[in-house]
């Protein structure tokens, strides 16, 4: 059973606007969450992370929000740029094995110029 | 520093044949992982090496899959015999010892079984 879910397979946003990508998880033991970005024919690259002791982490244009009670996290990209067009995966790991990540199925973001 | 290298980048084989995928991790990275993405679905964990030892192989689908990591350096993933459902993109990743955050992924091997 899939423990990390990204229910939106695609998202289209105008350049300069905010992109919001969502992710839900089911396992309350998950302690650490990451977002990866993937371009075609490349491997996923690490974007930003957050641990369960925080509810927000920022890195430049990228902010991740964690709502533990709702088992929900989101990635905000402001402002969105055409180079942000890629597939975004969220991933989670638990305190019992922080080396093993559970990934969602990805959301394809298209930022239109 | 060189990244994680995987080859071949693509492989097309017939059902019943054998295929071996190779991964060269970043030098000095003790942790090496194999993941797989099938048909645009989620990226699923296969196994985790620490140096030459299998730390966790709970994600290996069945005994047709065999992973090795010779001398704690490069790793191979052999599928024998291959089945149609083995088609997908196989990613390798590596990380330094003790770091629980994001790994560095290779660009993957796209395996197609026909």
PDB file of C-alpha atoms in Angstrom:
ATOM      1  CA  UNK A   1       0.000   0.000   0.000  1.00  0.00           C
ATOM      2  CA  UNK A   2       1.336   3.413  -0.961  1.00  0.00           C
ATOM      3  CA  UNK A   3       2.274   5.392   2.148  1.00  0.00           C
ATOM      4  CA  UNK A   4       3.068   8.653   0.399  1.00  0.00           C
ATOM      5  CA  UNK A   5       0.601  10.044  -2.089  1.00  0.00           C
ATOM      6  CA  UNK A   6       0.664  12.901  -4.537  1.00  0.00           C
ATOM      7  CA  UNK A   7      -2.858  13.115  -5.829  1.00  0.00           C
ATOM      8  CA  UNK A   8      -2.244  15.693  -8.531  1.00  0.00           C
ATOM      9  CA  UNK A   9      -0.362  14.164 -11.458  1.00  0.00           C
ATOM     10  CA  UNK A  10       0.108  17.564 -13.088  1.00  0.00           C
ATOM     11  CA  UNK A  11      -0.042  21.283 -12.384  1.00  0.00           C
ATOM     12  CA  UNK A  12       0.175  24.230 -14.744  1.00  0.00           C
ATOM     13  CA  UNK A  13       1.120  27.692 -13.489  1.00  0.00           C
ATOM     14  CA  UNK A  14       1.895  31.024 -15.086  1.00  0.00           C
ATOM     15  CA  UNK A  15       5.432  32.356 -14.739  1.00  0.00           C
ATOM     16  CA  UNK A  16       5.759  34.647 -11.722  1.00  0.00           C
ATOM     17  CA  UNK A  17       2.829  33.099  -9.866  1.00  0.00           C
ATOM     18  CA  UNK A  18       2.943  30.676  -6.946  1.00  0.00           C
ATOM     19  CA  UNK A  19       3.143  26.914  -7.484  1.00  0.00           C
ATOM     20  CA  UNK A  20       1.771  24.736  -4.688  1.00  0.00           C
ATOM     21  CA  UNK A  21       2.480  21.029  -4.786  1.00  0.00           C
ATOM     22  CA  UNK A  22       0.804  18.777  -2.262  1.00  0.00           C
ATOM     23  CA  UNK A  23       1.660  15.488  -0.640  1.00  0.00           C
ATOM     24  CA  UNK A  24      -0.161  13.295   1.890  1.00  0.00           C
ATOM     25  CA  UNK A  25       1.203  10.450   3.954  1.00  0.00           C
ATOM     26  CA  UNK A  26      -0.353   7.741   6.079  1.00  0.00           C
ATOM     27  CA  UNK A  27       2.437   6.570   8.389  1.00  0.00           C
ATOM     28  CA  UNK A  28       2.572   8.547  11.647  1.00  0.00           C
ATOM     29  CA  UNK A  29       6.091   7.223  12.239  1.00  0.00           C
ATOM     30  CA  UNK A  30       7.473   9.294   9.381  1.00  0.00           C
ATOM     31  CA  UNK A  31       9.943  11.755  10.788  1.00  0.00           C
ATOM     32  CA  UNK A  32      11.705  13.324   7.870  1.00  0.00           C
ATOM     33  CA  UNK A  33      10.393  14.634   4.589  1.00  0.00           C
ATOM     34  CA  UNK A  34      12.045  15.729   1.391  1.00  0.00           C
ATOM     35  CA  UNK A  35      11.178  17.106  -1.999  1.00  0.00           C
ATOM     36  CA  UNK A  36      13.032  16.050  -5.106  1.00  0.00           C
ATOM     37  CA  UNK A  37      12.931  17.579  -8.555  1.00  0.00           C
ATOM     38  CA  UNK A  38      13.371  15.486 -11.684  1.00  0.00           C
ATOM     39  CA  UNK A  39      14.035  16.559 -15.259  1.00  0.00           C
ATOM     40  CA  UNK A  40      13.517  14.101 -18.140  1.00  0.00           C
ATOM     41  CA  UNK A  41      16.295  11.516 -18.552  1.00  0.00           C
ATOM     42  CA  UNK A  42      17.903  12.614 -15.295  1.00  0.00           C
ATOM     43  CA  UNK A  43      17.777  11.261 -11.778  1.00  0.00           C
ATOM     44  CA  UNK A  44      15.865  13.069  -9.036  1.00  0.00           C
ATOM     45  CA  UNK A  45      17.808  15.866  -7.357  1.00  0.00           C
ATOM     46  CA  UNK A  46      17.332  16.905  -3.756  1.00  0.00           C
ATOM     47  CA  UNK A  47      15.477  20.186  -3.364  1.00  0.00           C
ATOM     48  CA  UNK A  48      14.486  20.833   0.234  1.00  0.00           C
ATOM     49  CA  UNK A  49      13.741  18.916   3.416  1.00  0.00           C
ATOM     50  CA  UNK A  50      11.914  19.272   6.708  1.00  0.00           C
ATOM     51  CA  UNK A  51      11.957  17.285   9.915  1.00  0.00           C
ATOM     52  CA  UNK A  52       8.899  16.596  12.003  1.00  0.00           C
ATOM     53  CA  UNK A  53      10.001  19.029  14.731  1.00  0.00           C
ATOM     54  CA  UNK A  54       9.384  21.914  12.349  1.00  0.00           C
ATOM     55  CA  UNK A  55       6.365  23.064  10.424  1.00  0.00           C
ATOM     56  CA  UNK A  56       8.134  25.214   7.859  1.00  0.00           C
ATOM     57  CA  UNK A  57      11.467  25.361   6.082  1.00  0.00           C
ATOM     58  CA  UNK A  58      12.537  27.937   3.511  1.00  0.00           C
ATOM     59  CA  UNK A  59      15.282  27.965   0.930  1.00  0.00           C
ATOM     60  CA  UNK A  60      15.141  30.862  -1.456  1.00  0.00           C
ATOM     61  CA  UNK A  61      12.044  30.585  -3.626  1.00  0.00           C
ATOM     62  CA  UNK A  62      11.156  27.201  -2.136  1.00  0.00           C
ATOM     63  CA  UNK A  63       9.232  26.676   1.101  1.00  0.00           C
ATOM     64  CA  UNK A  64       8.017  23.390   2.512  1.00  0.00           C
ATOM     65  CA  UNK A  65       5.163  23.300   5.014  1.00  0.00           C
ATOM     66  CA  UNK A  66       4.397  20.336   7.246  1.00  0.00           C
ATOM     67  CA  UNK A  67       1.063  19.726   8.949  1.00  0.00           C
ATOM     68  CA  UNK A  68       1.621  16.672  11.124  1.00  0.00           C
ATOM     69  CA  UNK A  69      -1.921  16.439  12.425  1.00  0.00           C
ATOM     70  CA  UNK A  70      -3.226  16.289   8.863  1.00  0.00           C
ATOM     71  CA  UNK A  71      -0.273  14.187   7.645  1.00  0.00           C
ATOM     72  CA  UNK A  72       0.165  16.662   4.846  1.00  0.00           C
ATOM     73  CA  UNK A  73       3.049  18.577   3.375  1.00  0.00           C
ATOM     74  CA  UNK A  74       3.259  21.068   0.604  1.00  0.00           C
ATOM     75  CA  UNK A  75       5.933  22.734  -1.478  1.00  0.00           C
ATOM     76  CA  UNK A  76       5.513  26.376  -2.434  1.00  0.00           C
ATOM     77  CA  UNK A  77       7.537  27.902  -5.237  1.00  0.00           C
ATOM     78  CA  UNK A  78       7.410  31.693  -5.418  1.00  0.00           C
ATOM     79  CA  UNK A  79       7.814  33.127  -7.946  1.00  0.00           C
ATOM     80  CA  UNK A  80       7.602  30.232 -10.385  1.00  0.00           C
ATOM     81  CA  UNK A  81      10.000  30.237 -13.317  1.00  0.00           C
ATOM     82  CA  UNK A  82       9.934  28.240 -16.579  1.00  0.00           C
ATOM     83  CA  UNK A  83      13.078  26.397 -15.426  1.00  0.00           C
ATOM     84  CA  UNK A  84      11.042  25.005 -12.540  1.00  0.00           C
ATOM     85  CA  UNK A  85       9.103  22.852 -15.008  1.00  0.00           C
ATOM     86  CA  UNK A  86       9.880  19.294 -13.912  1.00  0.00           C
ATOM     87  CA  UNK A  87       8.392  16.376 -12.010  1.00  0.00           C
ATOM     88  CA  UNK A  88       8.393  16.885  -8.241  1.00  0.00           C
ATOM     89  CA  UNK A  89       8.459  13.955  -5.839  1.00  0.00           C
ATOM     90  CA  UNK A  90       7.863  14.082  -2.138  1.00  0.00           C
ATOM     91  CA  UNK A  91       9.499  11.442   0.033  1.00  0.00           C
ATOM     92  CA  UNK A  92       9.383  10.441   3.676  1.00  0.00           C
ATOM     93  CA  UNK A  93      11.403   8.314   6.042  1.00  0.00           C
ATOM     94  CA  UNK A  94      10.739   7.015   9.524  1.00  0.00           C
ATOM     95  CA  UNK A  95      12.724   7.174  12.757  1.00  0.00           C
ATOM     96  CA  UNK A  96      13.050   3.379  12.623  1.00  0.00           C
ATOM     97  CA  UNK A  97      14.981   3.573   9.340  1.00  0.00           C
ATOM     98  CA  UNK A  98      15.891   7.054   8.213  1.00  0.00           C
ATOM     99  CA  UNK A  99      17.818   5.685   5.244  1.00  0.00           C
ATOM    100  CA  UNK A 100      14.781   4.192   3.538  1.00  0.00           C
ATOM    101  CA  UNK A 101      12.560   6.659   1.748  1.00  0.00           C
ATOM    102  CA  UNK A 102       8.994   6.228   0.576  1.00  0.00           C
ATOM    103  CA  UNK A 103       8.225   8.294  -2.489  1.00  0.00           C
ATOM    104  CA  UNK A 104       5.056   9.607  -4.016  1.00  0.00           C
ATOM    105  CA  UNK A 105       4.229   9.141  -7.675  1.00  0.00           C
ATOM    106  CA  UNK A 106       5.218  12.683  -8.607  1.00  0.00           C
ATOM    107  CA  UNK A 107       3.534  15.867  -9.828  1.00  0.00           C
ATOM    108  CA  UNK A 108       4.511  17.264 -13.196  1.00  0.00           C
ATOM    109  CA  UNK A 109       4.774  21.041 -12.955  1.00  0.00           C
ATOM    110  CA  UNK A 110       4.568  23.153 -16.087  1.00  0.00           C
ATOM    111  CA  UNK A 111       5.421  26.819 -15.688  1.00  0.00           C
ATOM    112  CA  UNK A 112       4.199  28.762 -18.691  1.00  0.00           C
ATOM    113  CA  UNK A 113       6.166  31.835 -19.834  1.00  0.00           C
TER     114      UNK A 113
ATOM    115  CA  UNK B   1      33.304  15.416  -7.829  1.00  0.00           C
ATOM    116  CA  UNK B   2      31.850  12.808 -10.178  1.00  0.00           C
ATOM    117  CA  UNK B   3      28.218  11.978  -9.555  1.00  0.00           C
ATOM    118  CA  UNK B   4      26.493   8.617  -9.370  1.00  0.00           C
ATOM    119  CA  UNK B   5      26.993   6.800 -12.646  1.00  0.00           C
ATOM    120  CA  UNK B   6      24.674   4.147 -13.996  1.00  0.00           C
ATOM    121  CA  UNK B   7      24.937   2.042 -17.111  1.00  0.00           C
ATOM    122  CA  UNK B   8      23.553   1.148 -19.419  1.00  0.00           C
ATOM    123  CA  UNK B   9      21.186   4.087 -19.720  1.00  0.00           C
ATOM    124  CA  UNK B  10      18.752   1.941 -21.686  1.00  0.00           C
ATOM    125  CA  UNK B  11      18.305  -1.787 -22.079  1.00  0.00           C
ATOM    126  CA  UNK B  12      15.773  -3.692 -24.130  1.00  0.00           C
ATOM    127  CA  UNK B  13      15.689  -7.438 -23.562  1.00  0.00           C
ATOM    128  CA  UNK B  14      13.348 -10.286 -24.246  1.00  0.00           C
ATOM    129  CA  UNK B  15      11.367 -12.004 -21.557  1.00  0.00           C
ATOM    130  CA  UNK B  16      13.419 -14.773 -20.023  1.00  0.00           C
ATOM    131  CA  UNK B  17      16.769 -13.156 -20.694  1.00  0.00           C
ATOM    132  CA  UNK B  18      19.209 -11.862 -18.097  1.00  0.00           C
ATOM    133  CA  UNK B  19      20.196  -8.248 -17.593  1.00  0.00           C
ATOM    134  CA  UNK B  20      22.800  -6.726 -15.314  1.00  0.00           C
ATOM    135  CA  UNK B  21      22.657  -3.086 -14.304  1.00  0.00           C
ATOM    136  CA  UNK B  22      25.660  -1.339 -12.859  1.00  0.00           C
ATOM    137  CA  UNK B  23      26.008   1.600 -10.486  1.00  0.00           C
ATOM    138  CA  UNK B  24      29.131   3.493  -9.505  1.00  0.00           C
ATOM    139  CA  UNK B  25      28.435   5.608  -6.433  1.00  0.00           C
ATOM    140  CA  UNK B  26      30.180   8.817  -5.453  1.00  0.00           C
ATOM    141  CA  UNK B  27      33.613   7.985  -4.148  1.00  0.00           C
ATOM    142  CA  UNK B  28      33.612   7.683  -0.364  1.00  0.00           C
ATOM    143  CA  UNK B  29      29.878   7.104  -0.067  1.00  0.00           C
ATOM    144  CA  UNK B  30      29.336   4.040   2.092  1.00  0.00           C
ATOM    145  CA  UNK B  31      25.573   3.937   1.525  1.00  0.00           C
ATOM    146  CA  UNK B  32      24.257   2.738  -1.820  1.00  0.00           C
ATOM    147  CA  UNK B  33      20.598   2.305  -2.695  1.00  0.00           C
ATOM    148  CA  UNK B  34      18.593   0.851  -5.529  1.00  0.00           C
ATOM    149  CA  UNK B  35      15.131   2.161  -6.347  1.00  0.00           C
ATOM    150  CA  UNK B  36      12.719   1.486  -9.194  1.00  0.00           C
ATOM    151  CA  UNK B  37       9.967   3.462 -10.875  1.00  0.00           C
ATOM    152  CA  UNK B  38       7.439   1.455 -12.834  1.00  0.00           C
ATOM    153  CA  UNK B  39       5.033   2.933 -15.397  1.00  0.00           C
ATOM    154  CA  UNK B  40       5.119   6.504 -14.042  1.00  0.00           C
ATOM    155  CA  UNK B  41       4.173   5.385 -10.558  1.00  0.00           C
ATOM    156  CA  UNK B  42       5.976   6.025  -7.297  1.00  0.00           C
ATOM    157  CA  UNK B  43       9.701   5.453  -6.901  1.00  0.00           C
ATOM    158  CA  UNK B  44      10.022   2.308  -4.809  1.00  0.00           C
ATOM    159  CA  UNK B  45      12.853   1.230  -2.571  1.00  0.00           C
ATOM    160  CA  UNK B  46      14.593  -2.018  -3.496  1.00  0.00           C
ATOM    161  CA  UNK B  47      17.578  -2.287  -1.206  1.00  0.00           C
ATOM    162  CA  UNK B  48      20.313  -0.557   0.746  1.00  0.00           C
ATOM    163  CA  UNK B  49      23.994  -1.426   1.036  1.00  0.00           C
ATOM    164  CA  UNK B  50      26.360  -0.169   3.678  1.00  0.00           C
ATOM    165  CA  UNK B  51      29.749  -0.765   2.170  1.00  0.00           C
ATOM    166  CA  UNK B  52      29.560  -4.359   0.893  1.00  0.00           C
ATOM    167  CA  UNK B  53      26.816  -5.495   3.260  1.00  0.00           C
ATOM    168  CA  UNK B  54      23.100  -5.575   2.521  1.00  0.00           C
ATOM    169  CA  UNK B  55      21.546  -3.445   5.235  1.00  0.00           C
ATOM    170  CA  UNK B  56      17.969  -3.713   4.036  1.00  0.00           C
ATOM    171  CA  UNK B  57      16.661  -5.721   1.093  1.00  0.00           C
ATOM    172  CA  UNK B  58      13.017  -5.599   2.058  1.00  0.00           C
ATOM    173  CA  UNK B  59      12.006  -4.022  -1.255  1.00  0.00           C
ATOM    174  CA  UNK B  60      13.426  -6.678  -3.558  1.00  0.00           C
ATOM    175  CA  UNK B  61      10.434  -8.043  -5.492  1.00  0.00           C
ATOM    176  CA  UNK B  62      11.480 -11.708  -5.646  1.00  0.00           C
ATOM    177  CA  UNK B  63      14.436 -14.015  -6.007  1.00  0.00           C
ATOM    178  CA  UNK B  64      14.859 -13.184  -9.679  1.00  0.00           C
ATOM    179  CA  UNK B  65      16.626 -10.042  -8.501  1.00  0.00           C
ATOM    180  CA  UNK B  66      20.171 -10.261  -7.159  1.00  0.00           C
ATOM    181  CA  UNK B  67      22.183  -7.262  -6.000  1.00  0.00           C
ATOM    182  CA  UNK B  68      25.849  -7.251  -5.148  1.00  0.00           C
ATOM    183  CA  UNK B  69      28.366  -4.663  -4.114  1.00  0.00           C
ATOM    184  CA  UNK B  70      31.873  -5.889  -4.657  1.00  0.00           C
ATOM    185  CA  UNK B  71      34.398  -4.575  -2.154  1.00  0.00           C
ATOM    186  CA  UNK B  72      32.030  -1.817  -1.124  1.00  0.00           C
ATOM    187  CA  UNK B  73      32.555   0.063  -4.372  1.00  0.00           C
ATOM    188  CA  UNK B  74      30.302  -0.340  -7.415  1.00  0.00           C
ATOM    189  CA  UNK B  75      27.106  -2.344  -7.325  1.00  0.00           C
ATOM    190  CA  UNK B  76      25.309  -4.566  -9.801  1.00  0.00           C
ATOM    191  CA  UNK B  77      21.660  -5.516  -9.979  1.00  0.00           C
ATOM    192  CA  UNK B  78      20.942  -8.645 -11.956  1.00  0.00           C
ATOM    193  CA  UNK B  79      17.507  -9.690 -13.126  1.00  0.00           C
ATOM    194  CA  UNK B  80      17.305 -13.337 -14.152  1.00  0.00           C
ATOM    195  CA  UNK B  81      15.067 -14.327 -15.839  1.00  0.00           C
ATOM    196  CA  UNK B  82      13.460 -11.032 -16.726  1.00  0.00           C
ATOM    197  CA  UNK B  83       9.659 -10.743 -16.835  1.00  0.00           C
ATOM    198  CA  UNK B  84       7.475  -8.126 -18.505  1.00  0.00           C
ATOM    199  CA  UNK B  85       6.579  -6.521 -15.171  1.00  0.00           C
ATOM    200  CA  UNK B  86      10.265  -5.806 -14.491  1.00  0.00           C
ATOM    201  CA  UNK B  87      10.169  -2.987 -17.033  1.00  0.00           C
ATOM    202  CA  UNK B  88      10.793   0.405 -15.512  1.00  0.00           C
ATOM    203  CA  UNK B  89      13.510   2.858 -14.592  1.00  0.00           C
ATOM    204  CA  UNK B  90      16.043   1.615 -12.073  1.00  0.00           C
ATOM    205  CA  UNK B  91      17.724   4.333 -10.041  1.00  0.00           C
ATOM    206  CA  UNK B  92      20.816   4.018  -7.950  1.00  0.00           C
ATOM    207  CA  UNK B  93      21.664   6.537  -5.250  1.00  0.00           C
ATOM    208  CA  UNK B  94      24.442   7.010  -2.738  1.00  0.00           C
ATOM    209  CA  UNK B  95      25.035   8.971   0.441  1.00  0.00           C
ATOM    210  CA  UNK B  96      27.739   9.447   3.014  1.00  0.00           C
ATOM    211  CA  UNK B  97      27.786   7.346   6.135  1.00  0.00           C
ATOM    212  CA  UNK B  98      25.435   8.484   8.857  1.00  0.00           C
ATOM    213  CA  UNK B  99      23.531  11.032   6.825  1.00  0.00           C
ATOM    214  CA  UNK B 100      19.823  10.427   6.811  1.00  0.00           C
ATOM    215  CA  UNK B 101      18.897  13.174   4.439  1.00  0.00           C
ATOM    216  CA  UNK B 102      18.687  13.305   0.684  1.00  0.00           C
ATOM    217  CA  UNK B 103      20.797  11.080  -1.421  1.00  0.00           C
ATOM    218  CA  UNK B 104      22.431  11.736  -4.770  1.00  0.00           C
ATOM    219  CA  UNK B 105      20.719   9.814  -7.526  1.00  0.00           C
ATOM    220  CA  UNK B 106      22.099   8.547 -10.792  1.00  0.00           C
ATOM    221  CA  UNK B 107      20.226   9.218 -14.013  1.00  0.00           C
ATOM    222  CA  UNK B 108      18.780   5.724 -14.060  1.00  0.00           C
ATOM    223  CA  UNK B 109      18.645   2.716 -16.349  1.00  0.00           C
ATOM    224  CA  UNK B 110      15.469   2.360 -18.386  1.00  0.00           C
ATOM    225  CA  UNK B 111      14.767  -1.352 -18.684  1.00  0.00           C
ATOM    226  CA  UNK B 112      12.244  -2.601 -21.205  1.00  0.00           C
ATOM    227  CA  UNK B 113      11.339  -6.266 -21.234  1.00  0.00           C
ATOM    228  CA  UNK B 114       9.503  -7.350 -24.395  1.00  0.00           C
TER     229      UNK B 114
END
